[in-house]
Short mmCIF file of C-alpha atoms in Angstrom, two decimals:
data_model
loop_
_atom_site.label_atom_id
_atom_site.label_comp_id
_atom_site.label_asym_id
_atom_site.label_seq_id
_atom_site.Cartn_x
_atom_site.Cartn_y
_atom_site.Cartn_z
CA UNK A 1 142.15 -26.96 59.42
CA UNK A 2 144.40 -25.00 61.93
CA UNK A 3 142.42 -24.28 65.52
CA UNK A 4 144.55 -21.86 68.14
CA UNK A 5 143.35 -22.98 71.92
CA UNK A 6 144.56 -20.39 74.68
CA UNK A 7 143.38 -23.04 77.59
CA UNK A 8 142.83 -26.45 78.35
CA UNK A 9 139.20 -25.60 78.82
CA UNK A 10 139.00 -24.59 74.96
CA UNK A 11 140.94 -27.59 74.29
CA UNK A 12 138.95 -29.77 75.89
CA UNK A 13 135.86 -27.41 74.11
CA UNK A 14 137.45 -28.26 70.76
CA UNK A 15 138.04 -32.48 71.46
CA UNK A 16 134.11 -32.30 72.56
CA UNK A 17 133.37 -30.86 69.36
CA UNK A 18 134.99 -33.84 67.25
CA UNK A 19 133.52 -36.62 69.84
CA UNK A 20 129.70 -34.64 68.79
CA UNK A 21 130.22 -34.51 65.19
CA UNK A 22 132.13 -38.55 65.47
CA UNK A 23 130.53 -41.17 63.43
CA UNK A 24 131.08 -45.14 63.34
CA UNK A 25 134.04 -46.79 62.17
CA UNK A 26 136.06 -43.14 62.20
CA UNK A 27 139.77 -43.15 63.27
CA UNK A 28 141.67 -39.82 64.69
CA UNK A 29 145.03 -40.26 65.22
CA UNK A 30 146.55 -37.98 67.63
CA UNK A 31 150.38 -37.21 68.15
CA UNK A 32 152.21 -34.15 69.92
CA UNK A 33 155.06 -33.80 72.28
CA UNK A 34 154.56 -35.29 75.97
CA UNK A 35 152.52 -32.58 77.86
CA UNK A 36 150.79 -30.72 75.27
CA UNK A 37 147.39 -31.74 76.20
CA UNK A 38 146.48 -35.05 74.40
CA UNK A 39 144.56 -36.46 77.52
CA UNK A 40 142.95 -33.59 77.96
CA UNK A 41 141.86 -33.03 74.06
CA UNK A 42 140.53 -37.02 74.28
CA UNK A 43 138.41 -36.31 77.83
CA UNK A 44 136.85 -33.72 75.34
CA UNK A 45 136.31 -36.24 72.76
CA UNK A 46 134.59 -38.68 75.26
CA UNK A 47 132.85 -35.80 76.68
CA UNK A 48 131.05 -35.36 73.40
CA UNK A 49 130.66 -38.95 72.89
CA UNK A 50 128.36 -38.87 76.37
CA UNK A 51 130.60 -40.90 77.98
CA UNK A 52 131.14 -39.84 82.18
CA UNK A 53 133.28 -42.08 83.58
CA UNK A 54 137.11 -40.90 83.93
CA UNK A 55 138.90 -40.97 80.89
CA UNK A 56 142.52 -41.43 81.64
CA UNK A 57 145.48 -41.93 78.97
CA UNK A 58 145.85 -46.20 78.83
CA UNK A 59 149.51 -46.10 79.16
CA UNK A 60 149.74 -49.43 80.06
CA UNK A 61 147.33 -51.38 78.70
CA UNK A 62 147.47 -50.29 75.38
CA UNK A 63 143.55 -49.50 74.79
CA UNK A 64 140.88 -48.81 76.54
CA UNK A 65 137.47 -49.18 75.38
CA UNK A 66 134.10 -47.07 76.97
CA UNK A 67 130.45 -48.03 75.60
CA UNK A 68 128.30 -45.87 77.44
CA UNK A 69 128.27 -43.10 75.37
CA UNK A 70 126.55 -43.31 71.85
CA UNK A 71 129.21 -44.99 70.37
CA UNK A 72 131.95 -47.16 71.56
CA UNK A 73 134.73 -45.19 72.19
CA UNK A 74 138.15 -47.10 71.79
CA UNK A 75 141.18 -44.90 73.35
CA UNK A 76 144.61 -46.40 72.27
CA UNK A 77 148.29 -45.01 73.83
CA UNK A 78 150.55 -47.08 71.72
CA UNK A 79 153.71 -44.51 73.16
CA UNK A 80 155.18 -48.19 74.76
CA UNK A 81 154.31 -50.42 72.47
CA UNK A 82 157.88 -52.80 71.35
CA UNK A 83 156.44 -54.38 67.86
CA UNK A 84 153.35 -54.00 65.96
CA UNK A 85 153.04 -57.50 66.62
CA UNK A 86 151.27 -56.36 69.86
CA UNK A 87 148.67 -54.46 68.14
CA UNK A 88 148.36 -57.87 66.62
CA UNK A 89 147.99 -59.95 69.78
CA UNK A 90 144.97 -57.51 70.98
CA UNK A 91 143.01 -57.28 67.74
CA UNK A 92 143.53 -54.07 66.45
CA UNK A 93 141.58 -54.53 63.27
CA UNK A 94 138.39 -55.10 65.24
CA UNK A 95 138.78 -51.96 67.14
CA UNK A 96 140.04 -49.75 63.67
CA UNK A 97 137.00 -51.27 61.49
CA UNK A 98 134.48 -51.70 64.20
CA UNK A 99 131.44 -49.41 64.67
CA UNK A 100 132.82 -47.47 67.12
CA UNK A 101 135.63 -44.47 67.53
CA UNK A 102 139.39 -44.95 67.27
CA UNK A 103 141.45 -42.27 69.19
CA UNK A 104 144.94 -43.26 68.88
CA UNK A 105 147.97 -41.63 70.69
CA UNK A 106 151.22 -41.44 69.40
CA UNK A 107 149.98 -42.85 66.32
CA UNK A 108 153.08 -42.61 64.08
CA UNK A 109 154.93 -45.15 66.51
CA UNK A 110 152.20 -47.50 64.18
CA UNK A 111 152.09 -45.87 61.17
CA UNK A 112 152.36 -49.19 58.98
CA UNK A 113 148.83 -50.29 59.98
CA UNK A 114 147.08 -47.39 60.23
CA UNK A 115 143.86 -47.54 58.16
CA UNK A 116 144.51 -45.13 55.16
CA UNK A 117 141.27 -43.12 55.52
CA UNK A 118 141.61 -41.34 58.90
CA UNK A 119 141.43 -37.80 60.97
CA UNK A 120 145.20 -37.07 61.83
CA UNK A 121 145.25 -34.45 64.80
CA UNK A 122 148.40 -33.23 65.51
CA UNK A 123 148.91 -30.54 69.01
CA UNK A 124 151.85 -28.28 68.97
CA UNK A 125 152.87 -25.93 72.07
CA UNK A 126 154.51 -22.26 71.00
CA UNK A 127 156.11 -20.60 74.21
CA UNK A 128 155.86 -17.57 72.43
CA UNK A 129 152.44 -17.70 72.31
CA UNK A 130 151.74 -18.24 75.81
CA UNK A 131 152.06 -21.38 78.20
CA UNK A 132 148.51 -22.57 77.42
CA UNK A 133 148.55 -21.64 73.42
CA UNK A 134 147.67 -24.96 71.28
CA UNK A 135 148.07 -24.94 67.79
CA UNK A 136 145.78 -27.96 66.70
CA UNK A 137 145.89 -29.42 63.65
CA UNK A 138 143.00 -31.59 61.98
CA UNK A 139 143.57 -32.99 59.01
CA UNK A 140 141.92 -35.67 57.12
CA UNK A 141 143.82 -38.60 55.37
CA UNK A 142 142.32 -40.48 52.42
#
């Protein structure tokens, strides 16, 4: 599925929309250039999720998990990550096959352990189209 956003408000619209239809144990990887809106597309997702509190990306700490909402809501930036060895040393399993949400940024950087069922969500900017034109796509992985 292709989705054209003109905004980060209908980005954000569209990233609320996946954290209301999100059930347990689902992972969504998410990749795109620095700057096209992947923070902004996962505040939607936690948004939907019912979570308040700030959602920021976890740049340096890897993951960062919110439970208010009505699930568990695990947001990983694996962008500086050195070896998979450090997805490893934090558990990543537990977070991937828990009962909560994976949202994982910069995914590919990890491809080798990504579970093989997943959401892959890719964000694409097109000057052409505008400065705030998204081209989102959401495809699922089996």
């Amino acid at each position: 599925m292709i989705i054209e956003t003109r905004s980060p408000e209908e980005t954000f619209e569209l990233g609320k929309e996946i954290g209301e239809a999100a059930k347990p144990g689902q992972v969504y990887t998410l990749n795109g250039d620095l700057g096209v809106g992947k923070t902004v597309f996962t505040q939607g997702v936690a948004a939907g999720l019912g979570i308040t509190e700030p959602v920021s990306s976890p740049t340096f700490t890897i993951v960062q998990v919110y439970e208010e909402g009505r699930l568990p809501f695990y947001h990983f930036d694996v962008y500086r990550i050195g070896d998979i060895e450090e997805m490893e040393e934090i558990g990543y399993d537990d977070y991937f096959f828990g009962e909560g949400i994976c949202l994982i940024e910069w995914a590919e950087l990890i491809r080798d352990i990504l579970p093989e069922k997943r959401i892959e969500i890719t964000i694409e900017k097109d000057l052409t189209q505008g400065f705030d034109y998204r081209r989102i796509t959401v495809q699922e992985v089996e």
